[in-house]
Amino acid sequence: MKSLVKRSFGVNLYVMKYVCMYPPEKPTRLFKLGAYIMYLLLTVPVPVLGSLYFFLEEDIPLDRVGDNAFALAQATVCVFKFAPFIINGDQIKKCIHYFESPLPIVFNDKQRNMVKASSNICRRNSRVFFILLICGYTLWSCRPFLLTEYRFPIDLWLPLNPLKKMTFFYSIYLYIVLAIGYIALACAVVDPLIGGLACMAAGQLSVLKDNLQHLHEYSEIEFS
């Protein structure tokens, strides 16, 4: 039978494992090195080059500012949001699985339903958020193909004109899609995980409240 955490956040933990934000039972140096390389290559360059584009380019059209602002802000925030998962992945894993502790004690079906309800909410919200975010990312990535001009999904400052050689243009385009895809996948599982852990804590607090309200009744059951 699956543990409470894996039953509630199965999709989250599965994806986090493949983006190197959920370490295995016995983390190796190779896993840690891969996590740092993936993080540095796919998270840092886009916000840095995107910021340089706004500072160094001249006469940027307002519609381009609007197209870039949200994605650039999100990518910048993720540099700091993902860092704890890379640096202190073991400690975060322990915090996630802390909710599998046997406390509080569950005495009856009503309390089991409290825990089950919070678990179902976490699983539902994680799946819905994941599907919607991936759909939005797919549409965002394909949007430039619908335009009449060659352009990237998000504008970056580059030392060379990418349109001089189409292989260079498509290589940069592919990198942007992969980098934002890494950010999108990680956000799709990390964001609902954070809220879901609070939901699980609320479910266990409901059980604790019920235990305190019926302390005399349950103490007789425990020691009978």
Coordinates of C-alpha atoms in Angstrom, one line a residue:
M1 CA 0.0 0.0 0.0
K2 CA 1.3 3.5 -0.9
S3 CA 2.3 5.8 1.9
L4 CA 0.2 8.8 2.7
V5 CA 2.7 11.2 1.0
K6 CA 3.1 9.2 -2.1
R7 CA -0.6 8.7 -2.4
S8 CA -1.2 12.5 -2.1
F9 CA 1.8 13.7 -4.1
G10 CA 2.7 10.8 -6.5
V11 CA 2.8 13.0 -9.6
N12 CA 4.8 15.7 -7.8
L13 CA 7.5 13.4 -6.4
Y14 CA 7.8 11.5 -9.7
V15 CA 8.5 14.7 -11.7
M16 CA 10.7 16.2 -9.0
K17 CA 12.8 13.1 -9.1
Y18 CA 13.5 13.6 -12.9
V19 CA 14.3 17.3 -12.5
C20 CA 16.7 16.4 -9.7
M21 CA 14.7 18.1 -6.9
Y22 CA 13.8 14.9 -5.0
P23 CA 16.9 12.9 -4.0
P24 CA 16.9 9.1 -3.9
E25 CA 17.1 7.1 -0.7
K26 CA 20.9 7.2 -0.9
P27 CA 21.9 10.4 -2.8
T28 CA 25.2 10.1 -4.7
R29 CA 27.7 12.8 -5.7
L30 CA 26.7 12.1 -9.3
F31 CA 23.0 13.0 -8.5
K32 CA 24.1 16.1 -6.7
L33 CA 26.3 17.2 -9.5
G34 CA 23.6 16.6 -12.1
A35 CA 21.1 18.6 -10.0
Y36 CA 23.5 21.6 -9.8
I37 CA 24.3 21.4 -13.6
M38 CA 20.6 21.2 -14.6
Y39 CA 19.8 24.1 -12.2
L40 CA 22.6 26.3 -13.4
L41 CA 22.2 25.6 -17.1
L42 CA 18.4 25.8 -17.3
T43 CA 17.4 28.3 -14.6
V44 CA 20.0 31.0 -14.5
P45 CA 20.8 32.0 -18.2
V46 CA 17.3 32.9 -19.3
P47 CA 16.6 35.6 -16.6
V48 CA 20.1 37.0 -16.9
L49 CA 20.1 37.3 -20.7
G50 CA 16.5 38.5 -20.7
S51 CA 17.4 41.3 -18.2
L52 CA 20.4 42.2 -20.4
Y53 CA 18.0 42.5 -23.3
F54 CA 16.0 45.2 -21.6
F55 CA 19.1 47.1 -20.4
L56 CA 21.2 46.9 -23.6
E57 CA 18.6 47.0 -26.4
E58 CA 17.3 50.3 -27.7
D59 CA 13.8 51.2 -28.8
I60 CA 12.0 48.1 -27.5
P61 CA 8.4 48.1 -28.6
L62 CA 5.8 48.1 -25.8
D63 CA 4.2 44.9 -27.0
R64 CA 7.5 43.1 -26.7
V65 CA 7.8 44.4 -23.1
G66 CA 4.4 43.0 -22.3
D67 CA 5.2 39.6 -24.0
N68 CA 8.5 39.3 -22.0
A69 CA 7.7 40.8 -18.6
F70 CA 5.6 37.9 -17.0
A71 CA 7.8 35.1 -18.3
L72 CA 11.0 36.9 -17.3
A73 CA 9.7 37.7 -13.8
Q74 CA 8.6 34.1 -13.3
A75 CA 12.0 32.8 -14.4
T76 CA 13.8 35.2 -12.1
V77 CA 11.7 34.2 -9.1
C78 CA 12.4 30.5 -9.8
V79 CA 16.1 31.0 -9.5
F80 CA 15.6 31.6 -5.8
K81 CA 12.6 29.3 -5.4
F82 CA 14.4 26.2 -6.7
A83 CA 17.7 26.8 -4.9
P84 CA 16.7 25.2 -1.6
F85 CA 15.5 22.1 -3.4
I86 CA 19.0 21.8 -5.0
I87 CA 21.1 22.8 -2.0
N88 CA 19.1 21.2 0.8
G89 CA 17.1 18.5 -1.0
D90 CA 17.6 15.9 1.8
Q91 CA 16.2 18.2 4.5
I92 CA 13.2 19.1 2.3
K93 CA 12.5 15.4 1.6
K94 CA 12.5 14.8 5.3
C95 CA 10.0 17.6 5.8
I96 CA 7.7 16.2 3.1
H97 CA 7.7 12.7 4.6
Y98 CA 7.3 14.1 8.2
F99 CA 3.5 13.8 7.6
E100 CA 3.8 10.0 7.6
S101 CA 4.5 10.2 11.3
P102 CA 2.0 8.1 13.3
L103 CA 0.8 11.1 15.3
P104 CA -1.9 12.1 15.8
I105 CA -3.5 8.7 16.5
V106 CA -6.6 7.9 14.4
F107 CA -9.3 6.2 16.4
N108 CA -12.3 5.9 14.0
D109 CA -13.6 6.1 10.5
K110 CA -14.5 9.8 10.9
Q111 CA -10.9 10.7 11.6
R112 CA -9.7 8.4 8.8
N113 CA -12.0 10.3 6.4
M114 CA -10.5 13.6 7.6
V115 CA -7.0 12.4 6.6
K116 CA -8.3 10.9 3.4
A117 CA -10.2 14.1 2.4
S118 CA -7.0 16.2 2.8
S119 CA -5.1 13.6 0.8
N120 CA -7.7 13.6 -2.0
I121 CA -7.6 17.4 -2.2
C122 CA -3.8 17.4 -2.5
R123 CA -3.9 14.8 -5.3
R124 CA -6.7 16.5 -7.2
N125 CA -5.1 20.0 -7.0
S126 CA -1.7 18.7 -8.0
R127 CA -3.0 16.9 -11.1
V128 CA -5.2 19.8 -12.2
F129 CA -2.5 22.4 -11.7
F130 CA 0.0 20.2 -13.5
I131 CA -2.2 19.7 -16.6
L132 CA -3.2 23.4 -16.9
L133 CA 0.3 24.6 -16.5
I134 CA 1.7 22.2 -19.1
C135 CA -1.0 23.2 -21.5
G136 CA -0.2 26.9 -21.0
Y137 CA 3.5 26.2 -21.5
T138 CA 2.8 24.3 -24.7
L139 CA 0.7 27.1 -26.2
W140 CA 3.3 29.7 -25.1
S141 CA 6.2 27.7 -26.7
C142 CA 4.3 27.4 -30.0
R143 CA 3.0 31.0 -30.2
P144 CA 6.0 32.4 -32.2
F145 CA 5.3 29.9 -35.0
L146 CA 1.9 31.7 -35.5
L147 CA 3.6 35.1 -36.1
T148 CA 4.8 36.4 -39.4
E149 CA 8.3 37.2 -38.1
Y150 CA 11.0 35.0 -36.7
R151 CA 11.3 35.6 -32.9
F152 CA 11.9 33.7 -29.7
P153 CA 9.2 33.0 -27.1
I154 CA 11.1 35.3 -24.8
D155 CA 13.6 37.9 -26.0
L156 CA 17.2 37.5 -24.9
W157 CA 20.3 39.6 -25.4
L158 CA 22.8 37.7 -27.7
P159 CA 26.2 38.8 -28.9
L160 CA 25.3 37.7 -32.4
N161 CA 22.3 38.2 -34.6
P162 CA 20.5 34.8 -34.5
L163 CA 18.8 35.4 -37.8
K164 CA 22.0 35.4 -39.8
K165 CA 22.1 31.6 -39.5
M166 CA 18.9 29.7 -39.0
T167 CA 20.6 26.7 -37.4
F168 CA 21.8 29.1 -34.7
F169 CA 18.3 30.6 -34.4
Y170 CA 16.6 27.2 -33.9
S171 CA 19.3 26.1 -31.5
I172 CA 18.6 29.1 -29.3
Y173 CA 14.9 28.6 -29.7
L174 CA 15.2 25.0 -28.6
Y175 CA 17.3 26.0 -25.6
I176 CA 14.7 28.6 -24.5
V177 CA 11.9 26.0 -24.8
L178 CA 13.9 23.4 -22.8
A179 CA 14.9 26.0 -20.1
I180 CA 11.4 27.3 -19.6
G181 CA 10.1 23.7 -19.8
Y182 CA 12.3 22.8 -16.9
I183 CA 11.0 25.8 -15.0
A184 CA 7.4 25.0 -15.9
L185 CA 7.7 21.4 -14.9
A186 CA 9.3 22.2 -11.6
C187 CA 6.7 24.9 -10.8
A188 CA 3.9 22.6 -11.8
V189 CA 4.8 20.2 -9.1
V190 CA 6.5 22.4 -6.4
D191 CA 3.8 25.0 -6.1
P192 CA 0.9 22.6 -5.4
L193 CA 3.2 20.6 -3.1
I194 CA 3.8 23.6 -0.9
G195 CA 0.1 24.3 -0.6
G196 CA -0.7 20.6 -0.3
L197 CA 1.5 20.1 2.7
A198 CA -0.3 22.9 4.5
C199 CA -3.6 21.1 3.6
M200 CA -2.3 17.8 5.0
A201 CA -1.2 19.6 8.2
A202 CA -4.8 21.1 8.4
G203 CA -6.2 17.6 8.1
Q204 CA -4.0 16.2 10.9
L205 CA -4.9 19.2 13.1
S206 CA -8.6 18.4 12.5
V207 CA -7.8 14.9 13.8
L208 CA -6.0 16.3 16.8
K209 CA -8.9 18.7 17.6
D210 CA -11.3 15.8 17.4
N211 CA -9.1 13.8 19.8
L212 CA -9.0 16.7 22.3
Q213 CA -12.8 17.2 22.1
H214 CA -13.5 13.6 22.8
L215 CA -10.5 12.9 25.0
H216 CA -12.4 11.0 27.7
E217 CA -14.2 8.8 25.2
Y218 CA -11.0 7.9 23.2
S219 CA -8.9 7.4 26.3
E220 CA -11.3 4.6 27.4
I221 CA -11.0 3.0 23.9
E222 CA -7.2 3.2 24.1
F223 CA -6.8 1.7 27.5
S224 CA -9.7 -0.8 27.4

